[in-house]
XYZ file of C-alpha atoms in Angstrom:
278
model
C 93.507 147.675 70.733
C 91.400 146.660 73.692
C 92.542 144.904 76.819
C 90.528 142.232 78.581
C 91.135 141.927 82.309
C 90.186 138.628 83.915
C 89.373 138.497 87.593
C 91.125 135.675 89.464
C 88.975 132.615 90.033
C 87.660 132.549 93.581
C 87.263 129.392 95.625
C 84.750 128.614 98.305
C 86.121 127.543 101.714
C 84.939 124.000 100.961
C 86.796 123.976 97.638
C 89.941 125.358 99.231
C 89.815 122.688 101.928
C 89.247 119.955 99.344
C 92.112 121.152 97.150
C 94.380 121.092 100.192
C 93.684 117.349 100.406
C 94.828 116.864 96.810
C 93.408 116.638 93.312
C 93.653 114.935 89.945
C 94.325 117.287 87.035
C 93.322 116.631 83.431
C 96.502 116.821 81.347
C 94.960 115.548 78.113
C 91.445 114.822 76.859
C 90.861 113.317 73.420
C 87.362 112.685 72.100
C 84.285 112.678 74.306
C 85.542 113.048 77.882
C 82.948 114.100 80.459
C 83.532 115.474 83.945
C 80.916 115.259 86.678
C 81.101 117.764 89.519
C 77.487 118.151 90.537
C 76.548 118.544 86.863
C 78.026 117.057 83.701
C 80.264 118.991 81.307
C 82.995 118.356 78.784
C 86.400 117.940 80.399
C 89.192 120.312 79.420
C 92.922 120.410 80.056
C 93.523 121.968 83.463
C 90.269 120.752 85.035
C 90.673 119.297 88.505
C 88.812 116.545 90.322
C 89.275 117.346 93.976
C 86.586 115.808 96.150
C 84.660 112.603 96.755
C 81.928 112.201 94.156
C 83.817 113.916 91.339
C 83.828 111.596 88.324
C 85.248 111.251 84.824
C 83.948 109.225 81.887
C 85.310 108.590 78.394
C 83.271 107.633 75.348
C 84.080 105.394 72.391
C 87.496 106.127 70.853
C 88.159 108.695 73.610
C 90.921 108.814 76.218
C 92.328 111.012 78.950
C 95.480 111.466 81.015
C 95.305 112.730 84.592
C 98.128 113.674 86.937
C 98.225 113.495 90.717
C 98.634 116.961 92.205
C 102.097 116.317 93.626
C 103.340 115.017 90.276
C 104.078 111.590 91.709
C 102.067 109.728 89.103
C 99.771 109.684 86.085
C 96.596 107.835 85.192
C 95.889 106.885 81.577
C 92.160 106.418 81.047
C 91.073 104.261 78.102
C 87.911 104.560 76.028
C 84.532 103.618 77.511
C 85.842 104.019 81.049
C 84.227 105.607 84.095
C 85.520 106.198 87.602
C 84.522 108.225 90.655
C 86.719 109.637 93.397
C 85.878 107.885 96.646
C 88.594 109.444 98.778
C 91.253 112.138 98.522
C 92.845 112.771 101.886
C 96.012 114.161 103.391
C 96.720 112.903 106.914
C 98.332 115.031 109.601
C 101.394 112.844 109.213
C 101.659 114.008 105.599
C 100.515 110.704 104.100
C 98.280 110.836 101.011
C 95.305 108.512 100.582
C 93.650 108.258 97.156
C 90.840 105.846 96.267
C 89.115 105.666 92.885
C 86.003 103.572 92.229
C 86.149 102.058 88.735
C 82.689 101.275 87.353
C 83.714 100.268 83.815
C 86.650 100.231 81.440
C 90.411 100.286 81.898
C 93.031 102.522 83.500
C 96.820 102.325 83.546
C 98.771 103.999 86.320
C 102.420 104.976 86.533
C 103.205 105.927 90.115
C 106.604 106.664 91.616
C 107.365 105.254 95.035
C 105.632 107.254 97.768
C 107.937 108.982 100.220
C 105.567 108.439 103.149
C 105.075 104.897 104.438
C 101.332 105.395 104.992
C 100.541 106.854 101.559
C 98.305 104.659 99.439
C 96.609 104.646 96.030
C 93.721 102.234 95.474
C 91.520 101.302 92.530
C 88.287 99.652 93.675
C 85.426 97.853 91.991
C 82.686 95.517 93.246
C 85.090 92.655 92.439
C 87.991 93.812 94.624
C 90.768 96.305 95.298
C 94.139 96.981 93.654
C 96.565 98.865 95.901
C 100.012 100.266 95.255
C 102.700 102.472 96.756
C 104.790 102.903 93.624
C 104.727 100.980 90.355
C 103.218 100.788 86.865
C 100.096 98.702 86.574
C 96.684 98.466 84.970
C 93.163 97.645 86.087
C 90.273 96.651 83.838
C 86.622 95.957 84.591
C 84.469 93.954 82.171
C 80.763 94.413 81.625
C 80.170 91.104 83.428
C 81.968 92.357 86.565
C 85.290 90.601 86.004
C 88.189 92.710 87.258
C 91.780 92.104 86.143
C 94.843 93.619 87.801
C 98.117 93.465 85.839
C 101.580 94.696 86.843
C 104.053 96.143 84.342
C 106.724 96.966 86.933
C 107.037 97.036 90.709
C 104.605 95.286 93.031
C 100.805 95.494 93.316
C 98.368 93.832 95.697
C 94.948 92.577 94.615
C 92.427 91.715 97.308
C 88.848 90.614 97.856
C 86.965 88.832 100.643
C 89.897 89.266 103.021
C 92.419 87.490 100.804
C 95.328 89.306 99.162
C 97.741 88.291 96.411
C 100.998 90.013 95.460
C 101.625 90.670 91.778
C 105.167 91.204 90.540
C 106.076 92.568 87.112
C 104.366 90.726 84.228
C 101.917 88.955 86.516
C 98.204 89.476 86.977
C 95.121 88.271 88.811
C 91.415 88.189 88.006
C 88.715 88.968 90.536
C 84.965 88.509 90.506
C 82.385 89.749 93.029
C 82.156 87.386 95.979
C 85.228 85.362 94.970
C 88.851 85.270 96.126
C 91.477 86.720 93.777
C 92.945 84.139 91.419
C 96.564 83.110 92.112
C 99.205 85.242 90.343
C 99.510 84.265 86.686
C 102.069 85.363 84.114
C 100.616 87.828 81.609
C 100.182 86.944 77.952
C 101.442 90.199 76.473
C 101.438 88.674 72.979
C 97.635 88.821 73.256
C 97.138 85.568 71.418
C 93.845 84.391 69.975
C 94.671 80.805 70.829
C 91.953 79.180 68.755
C 88.819 80.469 67.105
C 85.980 79.490 64.821
C 83.964 82.015 62.846
C 80.814 80.963 60.979
C 78.340 83.019 58.964
C 74.718 81.868 58.743
C 72.308 84.334 57.191
C 72.726 87.540 59.158
C 74.226 85.805 62.189
C 77.975 85.738 62.748
C 78.987 83.032 65.242
C 82.358 83.386 66.932
C 83.916 80.909 69.340
C 87.424 80.872 70.686
C 89.821 81.086 73.574
C 92.202 83.698 74.927
C 94.326 83.950 78.038
C 91.877 84.253 80.974
C 93.522 87.528 82.064
C 92.835 89.139 78.689
C 89.694 90.602 77.120
C 88.147 90.129 73.694
C 85.779 92.333 71.711
C 84.182 92.016 68.287
C 82.990 95.034 66.297
C 83.492 97.118 69.434
C 81.325 94.825 71.568
C 82.979 93.232 74.588
C 82.550 89.451 74.725
C 82.262 87.670 78.109
C 84.916 85.019 78.768
C 84.894 82.307 81.414
C 87.650 81.540 83.924
C 89.502 79.480 81.313
C 89.365 82.256 78.701
C 86.791 80.592 76.449
C 84.102 82.627 74.687
C 81.113 81.859 72.463
C 78.909 84.584 70.993
C 76.891 85.641 67.965
C 76.404 89.009 66.289
C 73.501 90.058 64.094
C 74.829 91.704 60.959
C 73.268 94.894 59.559
C 70.645 94.671 56.813
C 73.059 96.115 54.258
C 74.744 92.993 52.848
C 77.437 94.832 50.888
C 80.237 94.559 53.396
C 80.903 94.256 57.080
C 84.138 95.431 58.592
C 84.601 93.811 61.976
C 87.756 93.278 63.998
C 88.429 90.801 66.760
C 90.438 92.722 69.361
C 92.319 91.020 72.192
C 93.448 93.384 74.958
C 94.743 93.323 78.520
C 94.492 95.356 81.712
C 97.615 97.327 80.764
C 95.789 98.806 77.783
C 97.773 96.815 75.217
C 95.790 95.381 72.307
C 96.129 93.184 69.242
C 93.806 93.363 66.249
C 92.689 90.331 64.252
C 91.038 91.728 61.090
C 87.775 90.134 60.029
C 86.893 91.451 56.560
C 84.228 89.819 54.357
C 85.308 86.610 55.935
C 84.146 83.284 57.328
C 86.511 80.360 57.773
C 89.735 79.612 59.671
C 91.008 82.020 62.319
C 92.298 85.306 60.856
C 95.915 86.398 61.114
C 96.784 89.082 63.630
C 98.411 92.439 63.344
C 101.339 93.175 65.638
C 100.432 93.984 69.266
C 99.882 97.679 69.949
C 101.208 99.212 73.184
């Protein structure tokens, strides 16, 4: 029997200083999860993001869970999501400052109340900032730049252009670049497809409908832009193979909850939905 001795991992002074300011640790990585720390590599359980510029990205059908170094909270990262650490700092007073820049996708955070009054956790995008000191909430960023902040419990602030709104449990706000946050609005956690029309013409599938303006809609994995009233109108080119197409209409929210409306070999009245999925 042979014995393999592993030398302890050494840290540069810069790494040691950065780790002293805090880190995010990968607790789970399912599917294609990529970590960027200078170069790109597959993320693994135990990896740590510990300095500004470190980034994480998930692919289709992938997800990750990260934990703050002091165990005060967790971040659930949905598929097709990317964020970069903008700031990880520990003040002399003991306060912790964490800022993540979300460039696409959706994250859900569960954060216990900070013990220090100056501690702060922020999720930023070009559309605005979501800040919290202890709560459960979600942030999503659409391809068209629309940001939605939704609160499951506690209190969250959403701000842009110098204006701030306070979001209690089961309320949300939408933000767009250059615009003020929308007033707090109660969440539609039933994820209703309020009305829809689906028409098939040749190889073009035309889909029109309306959802709650705080929710998102995708068809065949493609996110569909919605306006400030929740209306959408799009078309999809079907593949050349005419045998069958298996598309779903998926309505989701910033908390990561989703509801699937199956669309199988179908054109006509709005399809019936499956139960919402947490």
